[in-house]
Coordinates of C-alpha atoms and ligand atoms in Angstrom, one line a residue:
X1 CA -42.9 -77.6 33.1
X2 CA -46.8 -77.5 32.2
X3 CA -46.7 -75.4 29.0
X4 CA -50.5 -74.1 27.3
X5 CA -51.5 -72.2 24.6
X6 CA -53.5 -68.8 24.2
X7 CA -53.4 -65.8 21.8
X8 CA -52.7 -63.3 24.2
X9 CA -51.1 -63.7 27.3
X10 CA -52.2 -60.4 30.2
X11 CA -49.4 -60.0 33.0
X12 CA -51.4 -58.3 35.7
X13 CA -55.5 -58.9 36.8
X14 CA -55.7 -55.0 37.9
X15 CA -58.2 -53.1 35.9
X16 CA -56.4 -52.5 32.7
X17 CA -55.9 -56.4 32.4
X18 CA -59.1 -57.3 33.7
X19 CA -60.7 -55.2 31.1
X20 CA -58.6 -56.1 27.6
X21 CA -59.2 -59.6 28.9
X22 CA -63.0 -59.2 28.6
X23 CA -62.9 -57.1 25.5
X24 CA -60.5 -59.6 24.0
X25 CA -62.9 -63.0 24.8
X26 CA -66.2 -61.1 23.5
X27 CA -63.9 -60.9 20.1
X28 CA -63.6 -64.4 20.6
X29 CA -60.0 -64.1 21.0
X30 CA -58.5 -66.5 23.9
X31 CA -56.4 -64.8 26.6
X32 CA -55.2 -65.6 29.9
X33 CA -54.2 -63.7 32.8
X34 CA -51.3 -64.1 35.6
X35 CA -51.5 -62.0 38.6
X36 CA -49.2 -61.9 41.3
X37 CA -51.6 -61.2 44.1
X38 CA -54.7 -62.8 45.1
X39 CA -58.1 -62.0 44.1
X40 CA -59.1 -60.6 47.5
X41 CA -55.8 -58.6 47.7
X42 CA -56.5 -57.3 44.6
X43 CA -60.2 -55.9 45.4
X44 CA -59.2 -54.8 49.0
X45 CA -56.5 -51.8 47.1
X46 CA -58.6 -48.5 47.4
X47 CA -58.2 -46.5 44.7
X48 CA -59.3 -44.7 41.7
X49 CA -63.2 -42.9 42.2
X50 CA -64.0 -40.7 39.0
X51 CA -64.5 -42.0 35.4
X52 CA -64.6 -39.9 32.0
X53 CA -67.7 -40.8 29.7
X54 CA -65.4 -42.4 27.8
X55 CA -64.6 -44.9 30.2
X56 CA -68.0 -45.3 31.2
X57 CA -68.3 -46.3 27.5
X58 CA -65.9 -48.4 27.6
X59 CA -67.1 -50.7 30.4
X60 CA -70.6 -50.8 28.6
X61 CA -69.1 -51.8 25.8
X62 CA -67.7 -54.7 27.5
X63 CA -70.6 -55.5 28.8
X64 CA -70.0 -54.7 32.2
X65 CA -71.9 -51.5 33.1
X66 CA -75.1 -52.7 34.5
X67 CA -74.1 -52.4 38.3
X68 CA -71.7 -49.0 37.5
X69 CA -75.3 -47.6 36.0
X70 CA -77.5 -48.7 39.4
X71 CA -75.2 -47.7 41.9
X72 CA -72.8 -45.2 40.4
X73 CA -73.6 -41.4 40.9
X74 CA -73.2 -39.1 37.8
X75 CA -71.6 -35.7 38.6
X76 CA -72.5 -32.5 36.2
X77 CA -69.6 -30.2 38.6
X78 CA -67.1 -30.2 41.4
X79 CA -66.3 -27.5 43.8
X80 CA -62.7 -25.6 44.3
X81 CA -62.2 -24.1 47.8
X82 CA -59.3 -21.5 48.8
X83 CA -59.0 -18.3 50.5
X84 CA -62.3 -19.2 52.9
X85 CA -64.7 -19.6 49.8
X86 CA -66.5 -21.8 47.5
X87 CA -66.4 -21.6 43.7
X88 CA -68.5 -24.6 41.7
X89 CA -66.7 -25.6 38.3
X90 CA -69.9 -26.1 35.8
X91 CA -68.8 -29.2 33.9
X92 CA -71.9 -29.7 32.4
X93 CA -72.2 -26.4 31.5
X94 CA -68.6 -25.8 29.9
X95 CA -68.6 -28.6 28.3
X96 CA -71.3 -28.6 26.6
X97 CA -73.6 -31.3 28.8
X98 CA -70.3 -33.4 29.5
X99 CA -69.9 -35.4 33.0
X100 CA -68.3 -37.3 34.9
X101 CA -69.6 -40.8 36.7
X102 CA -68.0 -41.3 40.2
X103 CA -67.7 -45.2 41.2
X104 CA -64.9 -47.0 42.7
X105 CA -62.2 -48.6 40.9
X106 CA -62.7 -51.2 43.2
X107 CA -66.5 -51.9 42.1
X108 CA -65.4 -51.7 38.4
X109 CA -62.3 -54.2 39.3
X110 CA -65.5 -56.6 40.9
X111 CA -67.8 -56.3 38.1
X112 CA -64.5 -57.3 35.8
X113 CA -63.7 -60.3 37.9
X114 CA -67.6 -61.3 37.9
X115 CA -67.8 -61.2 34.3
X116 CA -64.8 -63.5 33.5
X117 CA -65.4 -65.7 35.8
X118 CA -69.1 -66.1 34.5
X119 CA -67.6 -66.7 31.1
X120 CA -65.3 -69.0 32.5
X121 CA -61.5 -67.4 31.4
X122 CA -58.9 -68.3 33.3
X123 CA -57.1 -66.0 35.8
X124 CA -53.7 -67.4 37.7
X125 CA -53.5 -65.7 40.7
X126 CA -50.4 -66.2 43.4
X127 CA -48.5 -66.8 40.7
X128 CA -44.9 -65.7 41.5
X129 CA -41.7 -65.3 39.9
X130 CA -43.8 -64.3 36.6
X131 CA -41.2 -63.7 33.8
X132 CA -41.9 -62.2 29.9
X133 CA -39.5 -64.0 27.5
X134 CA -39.0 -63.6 23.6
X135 CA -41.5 -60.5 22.7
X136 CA -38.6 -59.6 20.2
X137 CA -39.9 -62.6 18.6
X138 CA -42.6 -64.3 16.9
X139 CA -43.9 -66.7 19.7
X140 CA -43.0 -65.3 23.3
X141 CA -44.3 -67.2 26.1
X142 CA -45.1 -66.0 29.7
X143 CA -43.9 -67.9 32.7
X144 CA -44.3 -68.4 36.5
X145 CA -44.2 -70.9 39.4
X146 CA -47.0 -71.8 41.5
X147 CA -47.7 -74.5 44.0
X148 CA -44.3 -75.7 43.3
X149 CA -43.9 -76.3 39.8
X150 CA -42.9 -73.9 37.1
X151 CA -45.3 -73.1 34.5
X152 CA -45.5 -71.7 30.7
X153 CA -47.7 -70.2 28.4
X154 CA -47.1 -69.8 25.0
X155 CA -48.8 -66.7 23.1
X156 CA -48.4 -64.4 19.9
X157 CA -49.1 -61.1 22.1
X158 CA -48.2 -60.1 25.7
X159 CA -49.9 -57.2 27.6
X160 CA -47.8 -56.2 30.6
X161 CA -50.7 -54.5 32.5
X162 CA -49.1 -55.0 35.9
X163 CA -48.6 -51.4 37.5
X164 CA -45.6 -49.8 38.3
X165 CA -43.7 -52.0 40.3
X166 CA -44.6 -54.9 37.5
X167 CA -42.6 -57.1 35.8
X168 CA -43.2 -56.1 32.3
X169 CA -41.4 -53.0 32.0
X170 CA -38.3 -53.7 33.3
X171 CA -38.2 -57.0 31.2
X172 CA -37.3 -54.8 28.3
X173 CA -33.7 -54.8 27.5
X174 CA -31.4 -52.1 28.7
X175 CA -31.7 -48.6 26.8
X176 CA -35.2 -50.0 25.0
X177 CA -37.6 -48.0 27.6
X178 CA -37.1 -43.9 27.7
X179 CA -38.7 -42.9 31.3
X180 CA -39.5 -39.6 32.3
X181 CA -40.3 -38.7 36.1
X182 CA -40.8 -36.1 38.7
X183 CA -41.8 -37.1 42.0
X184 CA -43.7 -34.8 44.1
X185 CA -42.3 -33.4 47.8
X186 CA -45.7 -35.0 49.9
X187 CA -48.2 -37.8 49.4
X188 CA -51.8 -38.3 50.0
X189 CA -53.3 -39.7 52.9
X190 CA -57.0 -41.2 52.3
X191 CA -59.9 -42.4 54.2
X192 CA -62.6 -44.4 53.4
X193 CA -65.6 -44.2 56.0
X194 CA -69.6 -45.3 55.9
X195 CA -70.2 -41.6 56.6
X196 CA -72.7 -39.4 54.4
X197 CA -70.2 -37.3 52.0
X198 CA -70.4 -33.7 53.6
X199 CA -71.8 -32.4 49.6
X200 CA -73.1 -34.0 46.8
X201 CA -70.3 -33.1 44.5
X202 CA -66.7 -33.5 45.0
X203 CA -64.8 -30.3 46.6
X204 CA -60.8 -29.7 46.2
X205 CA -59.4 -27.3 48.7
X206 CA -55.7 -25.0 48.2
X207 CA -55.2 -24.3 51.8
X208 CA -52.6 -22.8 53.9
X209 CA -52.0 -26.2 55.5
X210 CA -52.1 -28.1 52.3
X211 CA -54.0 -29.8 49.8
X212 CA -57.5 -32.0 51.5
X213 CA -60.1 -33.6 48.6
X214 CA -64.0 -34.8 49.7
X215 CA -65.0 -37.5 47.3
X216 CA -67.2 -40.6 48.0
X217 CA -68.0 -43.6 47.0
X218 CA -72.0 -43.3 47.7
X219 CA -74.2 -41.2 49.2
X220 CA -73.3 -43.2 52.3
X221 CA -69.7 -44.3 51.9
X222 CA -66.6 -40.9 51.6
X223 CA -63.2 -40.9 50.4
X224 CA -61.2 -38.0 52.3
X225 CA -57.5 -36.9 51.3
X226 CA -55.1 -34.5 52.7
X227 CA -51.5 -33.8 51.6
X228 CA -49.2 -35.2 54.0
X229 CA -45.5 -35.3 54.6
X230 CA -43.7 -37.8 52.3
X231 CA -41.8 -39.2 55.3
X232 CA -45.4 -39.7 57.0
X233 CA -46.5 -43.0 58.5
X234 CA -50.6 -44.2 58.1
X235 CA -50.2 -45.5 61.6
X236 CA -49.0 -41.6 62.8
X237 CA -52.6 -40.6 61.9
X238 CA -55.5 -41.3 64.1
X239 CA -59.1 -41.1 63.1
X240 CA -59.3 -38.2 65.5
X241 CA -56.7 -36.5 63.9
X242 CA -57.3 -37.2 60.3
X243 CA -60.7 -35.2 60.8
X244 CA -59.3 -32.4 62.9
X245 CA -56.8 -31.4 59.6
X246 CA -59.9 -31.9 57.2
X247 CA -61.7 -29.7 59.1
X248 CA -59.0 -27.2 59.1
X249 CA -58.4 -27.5 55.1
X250 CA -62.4 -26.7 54.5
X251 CA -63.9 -23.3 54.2
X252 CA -65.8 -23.2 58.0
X253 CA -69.3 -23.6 56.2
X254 CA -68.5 -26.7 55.1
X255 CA -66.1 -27.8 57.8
X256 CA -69.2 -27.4 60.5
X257 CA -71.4 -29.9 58.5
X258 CA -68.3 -32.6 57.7
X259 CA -70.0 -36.1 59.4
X260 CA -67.0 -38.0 60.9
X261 CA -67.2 -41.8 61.5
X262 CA -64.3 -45.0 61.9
X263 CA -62.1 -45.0 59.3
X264 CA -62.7 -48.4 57.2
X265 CA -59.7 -48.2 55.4
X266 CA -56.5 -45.4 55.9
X267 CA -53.6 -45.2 53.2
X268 CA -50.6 -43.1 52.3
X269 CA -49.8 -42.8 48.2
X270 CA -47.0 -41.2 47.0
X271 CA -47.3 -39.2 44.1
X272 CA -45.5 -38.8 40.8
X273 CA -45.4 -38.1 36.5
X274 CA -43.8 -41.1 35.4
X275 CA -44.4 -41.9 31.1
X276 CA -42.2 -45.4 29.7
X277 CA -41.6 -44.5 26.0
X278 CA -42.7 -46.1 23.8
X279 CA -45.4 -48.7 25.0
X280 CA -44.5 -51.6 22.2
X281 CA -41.6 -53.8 22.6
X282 CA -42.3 -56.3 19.3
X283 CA -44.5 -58.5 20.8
X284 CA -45.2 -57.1 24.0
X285 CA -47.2 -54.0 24.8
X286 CA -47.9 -51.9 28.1
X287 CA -51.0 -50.6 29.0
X288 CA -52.0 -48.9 32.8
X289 CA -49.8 -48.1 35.0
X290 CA -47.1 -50.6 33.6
X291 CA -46.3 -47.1 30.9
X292 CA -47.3 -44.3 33.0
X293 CA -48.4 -42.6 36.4
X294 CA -50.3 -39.5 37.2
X295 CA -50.7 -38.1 40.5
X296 CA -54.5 -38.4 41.4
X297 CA -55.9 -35.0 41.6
X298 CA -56.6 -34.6 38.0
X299 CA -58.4 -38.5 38.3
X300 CA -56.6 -39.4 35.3
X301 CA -54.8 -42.6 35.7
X302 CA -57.7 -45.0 36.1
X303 CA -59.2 -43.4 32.5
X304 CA -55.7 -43.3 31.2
X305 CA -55.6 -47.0 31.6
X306 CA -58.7 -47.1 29.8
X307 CA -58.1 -45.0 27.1
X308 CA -54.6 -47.4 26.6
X309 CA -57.2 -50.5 26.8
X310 CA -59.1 -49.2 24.4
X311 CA -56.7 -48.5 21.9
X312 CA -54.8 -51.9 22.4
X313 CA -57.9 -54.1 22.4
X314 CA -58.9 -52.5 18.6
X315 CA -55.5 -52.7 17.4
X316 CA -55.4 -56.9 18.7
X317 CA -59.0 -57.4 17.3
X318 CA -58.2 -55.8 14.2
X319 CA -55.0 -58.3 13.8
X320 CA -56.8 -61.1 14.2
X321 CA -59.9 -60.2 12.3
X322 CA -58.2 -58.7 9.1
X323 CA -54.8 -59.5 9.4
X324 CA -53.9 -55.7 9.9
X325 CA -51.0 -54.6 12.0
X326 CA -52.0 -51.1 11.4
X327 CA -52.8 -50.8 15.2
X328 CA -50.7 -52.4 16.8
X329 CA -48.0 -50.1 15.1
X330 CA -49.7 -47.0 15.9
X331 CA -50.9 -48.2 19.4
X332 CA -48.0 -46.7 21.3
X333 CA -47.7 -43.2 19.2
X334 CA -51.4 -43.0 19.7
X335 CA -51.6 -43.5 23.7
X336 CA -48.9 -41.5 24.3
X337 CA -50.4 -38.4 22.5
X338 CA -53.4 -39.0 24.5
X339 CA -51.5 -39.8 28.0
X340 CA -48.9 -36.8 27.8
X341 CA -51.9 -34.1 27.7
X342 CA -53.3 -36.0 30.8
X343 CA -49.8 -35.8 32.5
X344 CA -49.7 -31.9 32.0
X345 CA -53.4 -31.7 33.3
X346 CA -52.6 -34.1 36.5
X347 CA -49.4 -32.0 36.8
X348 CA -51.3 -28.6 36.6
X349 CA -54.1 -29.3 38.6
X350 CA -51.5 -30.9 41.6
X351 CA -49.4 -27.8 41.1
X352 CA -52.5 -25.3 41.4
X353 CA -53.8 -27.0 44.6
X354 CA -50.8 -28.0 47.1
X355 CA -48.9 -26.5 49.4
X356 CA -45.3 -26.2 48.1
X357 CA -42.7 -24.8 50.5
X358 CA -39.6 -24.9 48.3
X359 CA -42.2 -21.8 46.1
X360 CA -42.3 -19.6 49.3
X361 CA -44.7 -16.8 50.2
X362 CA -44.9 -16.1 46.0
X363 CA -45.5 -19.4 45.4
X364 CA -48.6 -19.4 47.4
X365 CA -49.6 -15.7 46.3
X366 CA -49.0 -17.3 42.5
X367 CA -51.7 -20.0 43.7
X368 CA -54.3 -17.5 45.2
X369 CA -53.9 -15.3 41.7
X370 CA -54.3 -18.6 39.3
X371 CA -57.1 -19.3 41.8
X372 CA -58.9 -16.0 41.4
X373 CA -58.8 -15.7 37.3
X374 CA -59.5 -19.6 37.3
X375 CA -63.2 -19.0 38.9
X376 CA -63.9 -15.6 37.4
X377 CA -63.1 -16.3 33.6
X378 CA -65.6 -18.9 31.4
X379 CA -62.3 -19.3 29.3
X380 CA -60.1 -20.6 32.2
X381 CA -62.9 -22.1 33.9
X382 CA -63.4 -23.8 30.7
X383 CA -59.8 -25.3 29.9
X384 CA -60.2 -26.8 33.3
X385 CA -63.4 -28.5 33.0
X386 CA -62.7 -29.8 29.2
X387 CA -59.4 -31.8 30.3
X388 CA -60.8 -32.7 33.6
X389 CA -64.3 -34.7 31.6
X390 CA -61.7 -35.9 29.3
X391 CA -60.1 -35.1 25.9
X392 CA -61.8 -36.6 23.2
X393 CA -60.3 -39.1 21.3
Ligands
FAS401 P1 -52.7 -51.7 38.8 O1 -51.5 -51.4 39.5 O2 -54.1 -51.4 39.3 O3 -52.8 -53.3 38.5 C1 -51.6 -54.0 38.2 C2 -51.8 -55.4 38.6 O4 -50.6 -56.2 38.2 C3 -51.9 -55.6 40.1 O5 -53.0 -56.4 40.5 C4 -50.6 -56.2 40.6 O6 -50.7 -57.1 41.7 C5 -50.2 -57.0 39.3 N1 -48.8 -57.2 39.2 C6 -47.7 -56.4 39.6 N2 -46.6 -57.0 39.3 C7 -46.8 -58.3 38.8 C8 -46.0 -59.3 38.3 N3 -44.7 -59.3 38.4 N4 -46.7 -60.4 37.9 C9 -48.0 -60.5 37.8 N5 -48.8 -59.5 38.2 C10 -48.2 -58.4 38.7 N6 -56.2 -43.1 40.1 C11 -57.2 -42.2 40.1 O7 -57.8 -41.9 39.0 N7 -57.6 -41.7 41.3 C12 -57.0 -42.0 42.5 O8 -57.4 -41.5 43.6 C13 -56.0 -43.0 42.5 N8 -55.4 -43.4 43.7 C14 -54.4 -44.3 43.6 C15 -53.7 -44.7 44.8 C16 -52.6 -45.6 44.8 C17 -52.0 -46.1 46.0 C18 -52.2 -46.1 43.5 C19 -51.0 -47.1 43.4 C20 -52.8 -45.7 42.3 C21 -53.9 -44.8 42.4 N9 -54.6 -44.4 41.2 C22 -55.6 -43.5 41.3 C23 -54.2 -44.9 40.0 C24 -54.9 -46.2 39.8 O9 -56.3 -46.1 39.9 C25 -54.3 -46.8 38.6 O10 -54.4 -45.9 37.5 C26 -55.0 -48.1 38.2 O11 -54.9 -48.9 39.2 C27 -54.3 -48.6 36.9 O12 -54.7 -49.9 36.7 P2 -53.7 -51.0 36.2 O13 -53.0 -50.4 35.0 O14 -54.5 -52.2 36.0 O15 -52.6 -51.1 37.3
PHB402 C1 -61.4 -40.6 44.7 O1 -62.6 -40.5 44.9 O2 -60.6 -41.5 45.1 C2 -60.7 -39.5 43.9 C3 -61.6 -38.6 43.3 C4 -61.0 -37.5 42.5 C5 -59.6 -37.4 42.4 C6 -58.8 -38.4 43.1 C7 -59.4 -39.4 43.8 O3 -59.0 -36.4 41.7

């Protein structure tokens, strides 16, 4: 077995790894990552799109904002569509000059893999079979096979930051993890197209038919999503049809200006609340989706990750810097204060705008009246917009 050395070991090259990894080697503290996919694999996931200020701070303070800052697109509002109408939600204006920066996870998950490989810290990617051992103890080590030889790393930390099918979680031993979850009755279906976003701001539409979402990428490139049928298939959608239910979910201004195109990518997500408690396990910590997962329409869990990055990179620089394990004791209590308000929001927001057949006709009538007060009171309208730029820390 080929057995190395670092001071913290990452399980998982998705954007929470990626991003402790660079914030850990500009502390000068050595780290080395072990992904399970390949690097293109990786970059080809479509995902998150919106990012709180405070991730956007984040990645400048890593040193990785430069291309986010040319190419992303800051947004001051987003729209909310029902009953035929559209009602703007004033960010900016609610919040006090808040906003929100909309740029692909996948661009931030590029500029990440850019920046360590220009600083030359090793990623293993294909690496399978990739096993946490002894984080109840003073010097775990990570292992994993690849190209036919099993390999070892010891370490004095472990960040599981490999998702919610990783390995991390369910390394710890029975009755250590506490999990909550609901999953929800229908999933999203997205598509990604070089068409020119039909507004400049994002617009979230309660219909009749269910849930749809216009986002983007650029001014040139859209992400589309409509509720779907958990037992549907990607390949039951055509192009043709994807558009035709879009169209149908928009109010008929907006509907009559949507610019269709080929789909360049087409994918069904399921969606759930799912929080691990608590996120420390002696030596090992979780951080991303390895601890917790919101369902996207609040565009929480890519700044959740962040917000878990953030706290766990402080508490690791602080260990090695003063010898303080202040924290990484309070690194779990203090993520999970911050991730639980985010799970209500997500849970809110997903509750306000899909259809829900198990609610019946006053389920829908519920919507319409939470709809109504939302738009027409600063105080609602205000709740909304403060936990949708992002609590503070
Ligand atoms: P990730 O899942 O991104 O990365 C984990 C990494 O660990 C992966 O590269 C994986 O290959 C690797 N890994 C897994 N098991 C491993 C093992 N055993 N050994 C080594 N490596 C292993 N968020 C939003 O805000 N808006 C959205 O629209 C949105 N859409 C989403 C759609 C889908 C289908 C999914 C799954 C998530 C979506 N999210 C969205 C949430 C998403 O953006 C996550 O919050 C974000 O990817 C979290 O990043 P990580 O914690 O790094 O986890
Ligand atoms: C996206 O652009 O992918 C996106 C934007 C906002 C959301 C969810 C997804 O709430």
């Amino acid at each position: 077995m080929g057995t190395q050395r670092t001071q913290v070991a990452i399980v998982g090259a998705g954007p929470s790894g990626l991003l402790l990894g660079h914030l850990l080697h500009n502390a000068g503290i050595d780290n080395l990552i072990i992904e399970r996919q390949s690097g293109d694999y990786v970059l080809g996931r479509v995902r998150a799109g919106v990012l709180e200020q405070t991730t956007v701070d984040l990645l400048d303070e890593a040193g990785v904002g430069a291309r986010m800052h040319r190419e992303g697109l800051f947004h001051d509002g987003y729209d909310l569509t029902f009953g035929g109408a559209r009602h703007r939600i004033d960010l900016h204006g609610l919040t006090g000059g808040k906003r929100v920066m909309v740029y692909g996870q996948t661009e931030i998950t590029r500029d990440l893999m850019d920046a360590r490989a220009a600083v030359g810290r090793p990623t293993v990617y294909e690496a399978t079979d990739v096993a946490p051992h002894d984080f109840d103890r003073d010097a775990p080590t990570v292992t994993w096979r690849k190209d036919g030889a099993v390999h070892e790393v010891r370490c004095d930390f472990i960040a599981g930051c490999d998702g919610f099918h990783g390995v991390s979680r369910t390394s710890v031993p029975e009755g250590g993890v506490t999990t909550y979850e609901k999953v929800y009755p229908f999933g999203w279906l997205g598509l990604l197209s070089d068409t020119p976003p039909v507004s400049h701001e994002l617009i979230y539409s309660n219909h009749e038919r269910g849930f749809a979402l216009c986002s983007m990428r650029s001014m040139t490139r859209s992400r589309y999503y409509v509720q779907c049928p958990l037992e549907d298939k990607v390949e039951d959608w055509s192009d043709a049809m994807f558009w035709d239910e879009l169209r149908r979910r928009l109010d008929p201004a907006t509907a009559a200006t949507l610019v269709t195109g080929p789909s360049i990518e087409k994918s069904i997500a399921p969606l759930r609340s799912f929080v691990a408690e608590p996120m420390r396990f002696g030596r090992m910590f979780l951080a991303g989706d390895a601890a917790h997962i919101v369902p996207p329409t609040g565009a929480k869990g890519l700044n959740l990750a962040a917000s878990d990055v953030r706290y766990l990179s402080r508490a690791l620089i602080e260990f090695y810097a003063q010898k303080s394990s202040a924290g990484i004791d309070a690194y779990s209590a203090r993520c999970l204060a911050r991730i639980w308000k985010a799970e209500r929001f997500s849970w809110w927001f997903t509750s306000l705008m899909h259809k829900f057949p198990e609610t019946g006709a006053i389920g829908r009538k519920l919507q319409q009246a939470e709809l109504d007060y939302l738009v027409q009171s600063r105080a609602a309208s205000t709740v909304m917009a403060e936990n949708y730029v992002g609590l503070p820390f």
